[in-house]
Short mmCIF file of C-alpha atoms in Angstrom, two decimals:
data_model
loop_
_atom_site.label_atom_id
_atom_site.label_comp_id
_atom_site.label_asym_id
_atom_site.label_seq_id
_atom_site.Cartn_x
_atom_site.Cartn_y
_atom_site.Cartn_z
CA UNK A 44 -2.29 -9.65 -77.56
CA UNK A 45 -5.44 -9.46 -74.98
CA UNK A 46 -5.17 -11.06 -71.80
CA UNK A 47 -7.90 -13.29 -70.82
CA UNK A 48 -9.98 -12.37 -67.80
CA UNK A 49 -11.28 -14.43 -64.97
CA UNK A 50 -14.18 -15.30 -64.94
CA UNK A 51 -16.35 -13.21 -62.41
CA UNK A 52 -17.34 -16.84 -60.24
CA UNK A 53 -13.85 -17.27 -59.95
CA UNK A 54 -12.94 -14.01 -58.68
CA UNK A 55 -15.64 -14.59 -56.13
CA UNK A 56 -14.26 -17.82 -54.73
CA UNK A 57 -10.83 -16.38 -54.84
CA UNK A 58 -12.13 -13.62 -52.67
CA UNK A 59 -14.12 -15.49 -50.41
CA UNK A 60 -10.42 -18.12 -49.60
CA UNK A 61 -8.99 -14.55 -49.15
CA UNK A 62 -11.56 -13.31 -46.72
CA UNK A 63 -11.98 -16.62 -44.84
CA UNK A 64 -7.83 -17.48 -44.47
CA UNK A 65 -7.27 -13.68 -43.11
CA UNK A 66 -10.29 -14.85 -41.15
CA UNK A 67 -8.76 -17.86 -39.82
CA UNK A 68 -6.09 -16.02 -38.73
CA UNK A 69 -7.52 -12.96 -36.82
CA UNK A 70 -9.17 -15.49 -34.96
CA UNK A 71 -6.04 -17.53 -34.19
CA UNK A 72 -4.00 -14.39 -33.08
CA UNK A 73 -7.17 -13.36 -31.05
CA UNK A 74 -7.01 -16.73 -29.07
CA UNK A 75 -3.47 -16.62 -28.59
CA UNK A 76 -3.83 -12.87 -27.11
CA UNK A 77 -6.86 -14.62 -24.91
CA UNK A 78 -5.08 -17.19 -24.07
CA UNK A 79 -2.21 -15.22 -22.77
CA UNK A 80 -4.40 -12.90 -21.08
CA UNK A 81 -5.99 -15.72 -18.97
CA UNK A 82 -2.57 -17.61 -18.16
CA UNK A 83 -1.39 -13.85 -16.32
CA UNK A 84 -4.79 -14.72 -14.25
CA UNK A 85 -2.85 -18.72 -13.19
CA UNK A 86 -0.29 -16.80 -11.23
CA UNK A 87 0.59 -19.47 -8.80
CA UNK A 88 0.60 -18.47 -4.75
CA UNK A 89 0.72 -20.89 -2.39
CA UNK A 90 3.29 -22.33 0.94
CA UNK A 91 5.87 -22.74 -1.88
CA UNK A 92 5.25 -19.56 -4.11
CA UNK A 93 5.76 -16.26 -3.11
CA UNK A 94 4.59 -13.82 -4.96
CA UNK A 95 7.18 -11.98 -7.13
CA UNK A 96 7.27 -8.62 -7.43
CA UNK A 97 5.04 -5.42 -6.81
CA UNK A 98 1.67 -6.81 -7.40
CA UNK A 99 -0.31 -3.38 -8.70
CA UNK A 100 -3.20 -4.33 -10.07
CA UNK A 101 -6.03 -2.25 -11.39
CA UNK A 102 -8.76 -1.96 -8.43
CA UNK A 103 -12.37 -1.72 -8.61
CA UNK A 104 -14.53 -1.33 -5.73
CA UNK A 105 -17.53 -3.34 -5.41
CA UNK A 106 -20.10 -4.40 -2.73
CA UNK A 107 -19.35 -0.61 -1.21
CA UNK A 108 -16.16 -1.38 0.59
CA UNK A 109 -14.65 -4.51 -1.42
CA UNK A 110 -11.27 -3.76 -3.19
CA UNK A 111 -10.86 -6.12 -6.13
CA UNK A 112 -8.91 -7.10 -8.93
CA UNK A 113 -11.10 -4.94 -11.93
CA UNK A 114 -10.51 -8.00 -14.02
CA UNK A 115 -12.66 -10.17 -12.30
CA UNK A 116 -14.56 -7.41 -11.21
CA UNK A 117 -17.93 -7.94 -13.46
CA UNK A 118 -17.81 -11.21 -13.23
CA UNK A 119 -17.35 -11.33 -9.18
CA UNK A 120 -20.65 -8.86 -9.21
CA UNK A 121 -22.36 -11.44 -11.78
CA UNK A 122 -22.03 -14.39 -9.48
CA UNK A 123 -23.13 -12.66 -6.31
CA UNK A 124 -26.38 -11.07 -7.97
CA UNK A 125 -26.58 -14.50 -9.71
CA UNK A 126 -26.45 -16.76 -6.01
CA UNK A 127 -28.76 -13.83 -3.88
CA UNK A 128 -31.68 -14.59 -7.14
CA UNK A 129 -31.35 -18.30 -6.49
CA UNK A 130 -32.53 -16.69 -2.61
CA UNK A 131 -29.13 -17.07 -1.35
CA UNK A 132 -27.31 -14.62 1.20
CA UNK A 133 -23.52 -14.15 0.04
CA UNK A 134 -21.19 -11.69 1.82
CA UNK A 135 -17.35 -10.71 0.85
CA UNK A 136 -16.06 -10.22 4.14
CA UNK A 137 -11.71 -10.29 2.75
CA UNK A 138 -10.73 -9.23 -0.21
CA UNK A 139 -7.97 -7.44 -1.19
CA UNK A 140 -5.03 -7.63 1.07
CA UNK A 141 -2.04 -5.27 1.27
CA UNK A 142 1.35 -6.36 2.63
CA UNK A 143 0.62 -5.00 6.47
CA UNK A 144 -2.76 -6.45 6.19
CA UNK A 145 -1.78 -9.55 5.64
CA UNK A 146 0.83 -9.17 8.39
CA UNK A 147 -1.94 -8.86 11.01
CA UNK A 148 -3.75 -11.93 9.99
CA UNK A 149 -0.81 -14.19 9.86
CA UNK A 150 0.43 -12.71 13.02
CA UNK A 151 -3.18 -12.80 14.99
CA UNK A 152 -2.70 -17.04 13.89
CA UNK A 153 0.06 -17.09 14.95
CA UNK A 154 -0.64 -15.34 18.68
CA UNK A 155 -3.61 -17.48 19.15
CA UNK A 156 -1.30 -20.75 18.30
CA UNK A 157 1.27 -19.59 20.65
CA UNK A 158 -1.74 -18.64 23.77
CA UNK A 159 -2.30 -22.91 23.01
CA UNK A 160 0.51 -23.58 24.28
CA UNK A 161 2.77 -24.20 21.27
CA UNK A 162 6.51 -22.48 20.72
CA UNK A 163 6.81 -19.56 17.99
CA UNK A 164 8.50 -21.78 15.42
CA UNK A 165 5.95 -24.20 15.87
CA UNK A 166 3.19 -21.67 15.57
CA UNK A 167 4.47 -20.38 12.66
CA UNK A 168 5.17 -23.50 11.03
CA UNK A 169 1.06 -24.28 11.49
CA UNK A 170 -0.23 -20.95 11.03
CA UNK A 171 0.94 -21.34 7.43
CA UNK A 172 -1.98 -23.47 6.24
CA UNK A 173 -4.45 -21.50 8.17
CA UNK A 174 -3.11 -18.05 7.62
CA UNK A 175 -0.40 -17.58 4.79
CA UNK A 176 2.57 -15.04 5.90
CA UNK A 177 2.68 -11.84 3.80
CA UNK A 178 3.32 -12.58 0.36
CA UNK A 179 2.64 -16.34 0.28
CA UNK A 180 -1.20 -15.32 0.24
CA UNK A 181 -3.52 -14.49 -2.86
CA UNK A 182 -5.66 -11.75 -0.68
CA UNK A 183 -2.54 -9.85 -2.23
CA UNK A 184 -3.38 -10.32 -5.50
CA UNK A 185 -6.78 -9.20 -5.50
CA UNK A 186 -8.49 -12.19 -7.43
CA UNK A 187 -9.32 -13.82 -4.25
CA UNK A 188 -12.22 -13.41 -2.00
CA UNK A 189 -13.86 -14.79 1.14
CA UNK A 190 -17.42 -15.30 0.79
CA UNK A 191 -19.59 -16.08 3.67
CA UNK A 192 -23.45 -16.74 4.23
CA UNK A 193 -25.00 -13.88 6.08
CA UNK A 194 -27.31 -16.26 8.01
CA UNK A 195 -23.85 -17.87 9.09
CA UNK A 196 -20.42 -16.45 9.05
CA UNK A 197 -18.09 -18.02 10.86
CA UNK A 198 -14.81 -19.64 8.73
CA UNK A 199 -15.33 -22.81 9.85
CA UNK A 200 -15.84 -26.27 7.94
CA UNK A 201 -19.13 -25.78 8.61
CA UNK A 202 -19.57 -22.90 6.25
CA UNK A 203 -19.40 -25.30 3.27
CA UNK A 204 -23.25 -26.90 4.81
CA UNK A 205 -24.60 -23.77 4.05
CA UNK A 206 -27.03 -23.30 0.87
CA UNK A 207 -24.94 -20.22 0.19
CA UNK A 208 -21.83 -22.29 -0.60
CA UNK A 209 -23.50 -25.39 -1.56
CA UNK A 210 -24.85 -22.67 -4.63
CA UNK A 211 -21.18 -21.47 -4.92
CA UNK A 212 -19.47 -24.54 -4.45
CA UNK A 213 -21.68 -25.93 -7.50
CA UNK A 214 -21.89 -23.02 -9.94
CA UNK A 215 -18.78 -20.13 -9.18
CA UNK A 216 -17.25 -21.88 -12.43
CA UNK A 217 -19.87 -20.03 -14.55
CA UNK A 218 -18.31 -16.77 -13.36
CA UNK A 219 -14.61 -18.06 -13.42
CA UNK A 220 -14.42 -18.39 -10.23
CA UNK A 221 -12.67 -21.78 -8.67
CA UNK A 222 -12.82 -23.08 -4.47
CA UNK A 223 -9.03 -22.77 -3.63
CA UNK A 224 -9.01 -24.72 -1.14
CA UNK A 225 -11.11 -28.01 -1.63
CA UNK A 226 -11.68 -30.47 0.98
CA UNK A 227 -8.63 -33.14 1.25
CA UNK A 228 -6.34 -31.90 -0.77
CA UNK A 229 -4.05 -29.73 1.93
CA UNK A 230 -1.64 -32.37 0.70
CA UNK A 231 -1.56 -30.43 -3.12
CA UNK A 232 -2.40 -26.78 -2.61
CA UNK A 233 -0.74 -26.20 1.45
CA UNK A 234 -3.84 -25.05 2.92
CA UNK A 235 -6.42 -26.14 4.73
CA UNK A 236 -10.17 -26.55 3.35
CA UNK A 237 -11.68 -23.23 3.33
CA UNK A 238 -14.98 -23.47 2.14
CA UNK A 239 -15.14 -19.58 1.90
CA UNK A 240 -12.34 -19.13 -0.26
CA UNK A 241 -12.66 -18.29 -4.10
CA UNK A 242 -10.31 -17.38 -6.56
CA UNK A 243 -10.97 -15.62 -10.03
CA UNK A 244 -9.00 -17.95 -13.08
CA UNK A 245 -11.08 -16.81 -15.75
CA UNK A 246 -13.53 -18.45 -17.24
CA UNK A 247 -12.05 -20.79 -19.78
CA UNK A 248 -10.07 -22.75 -16.82
CA UNK A 249 -12.53 -22.32 -14.88
CA UNK A 250 -14.58 -24.38 -16.57
CA UNK A 251 -11.69 -26.75 -17.09
CA UNK A 252 -10.66 -27.26 -13.73
CA UNK A 253 -14.56 -27.65 -12.57
CA UNK A 254 -14.82 -30.65 -15.16
CA UNK A 255 -11.26 -32.47 -14.21
CA UNK A 256 -12.20 -31.77 -10.36
CA UNK A 257 -8.56 -30.38 -9.79
CA UNK A 258 -6.97 -27.87 -7.97
CA UNK A 259 -4.99 -25.29 -9.49
CA UNK A 260 -2.12 -26.34 -8.69
CA UNK A 261 -2.72 -29.41 -10.38
CA UNK A 262 -3.85 -27.59 -13.59
CA UNK A 263 -0.85 -25.39 -14.08
CA UNK A 264 1.50 -28.47 -13.54
CA UNK A 265 -0.57 -29.58 -16.44
CA UNK A 266 -0.90 -27.36 -19.00
CA UNK A 267 1.51 -24.77 -18.05
CA UNK A 268 4.66 -26.29 -16.44
#
């Protein structure tokens, strides 16, 4: 008994369906992988969340001397290039810090406050909202950079009024970065307003944080808690 052959058109349609289904699952798998990888960029470090374990990212040197996590290097370079093309003068003054370097920054701030008459305990408590204690700084991740305007290099609130910072605040999300410590958010971030401190979180997260006008703490709580 002869077996009836399926029409060529049916075979073509079935083949296309198989390809579509396979393509769907491949795309989903790629999306899951992308989400998993981006989630790794969202590690929360603040006065209440210490860096867990050793952080040993793969580093890339940019701008001649600045060391950053390789995952953010290309986007950071693109952001700086675009900012300069727009007529501004961004300058990275701090990037990755080893434990000992962060300890020096913290102790310098504590000493400054003690010179103003505060006792050690009070100075340490106050310092944490300005300079993180070792183990509590995003700079130790290699995903944070302090950027100033070359024409105004002071790390104070006026930095936020410079043309460079105005451009960065408006456009950094397009390159996967967020202004980490926005004005009026100390109650959430635990850190005073720092219009120079930018954190890499990945393109998707940066866009969502920008659109929602929220902090990294709020974003992680909403989508990853």
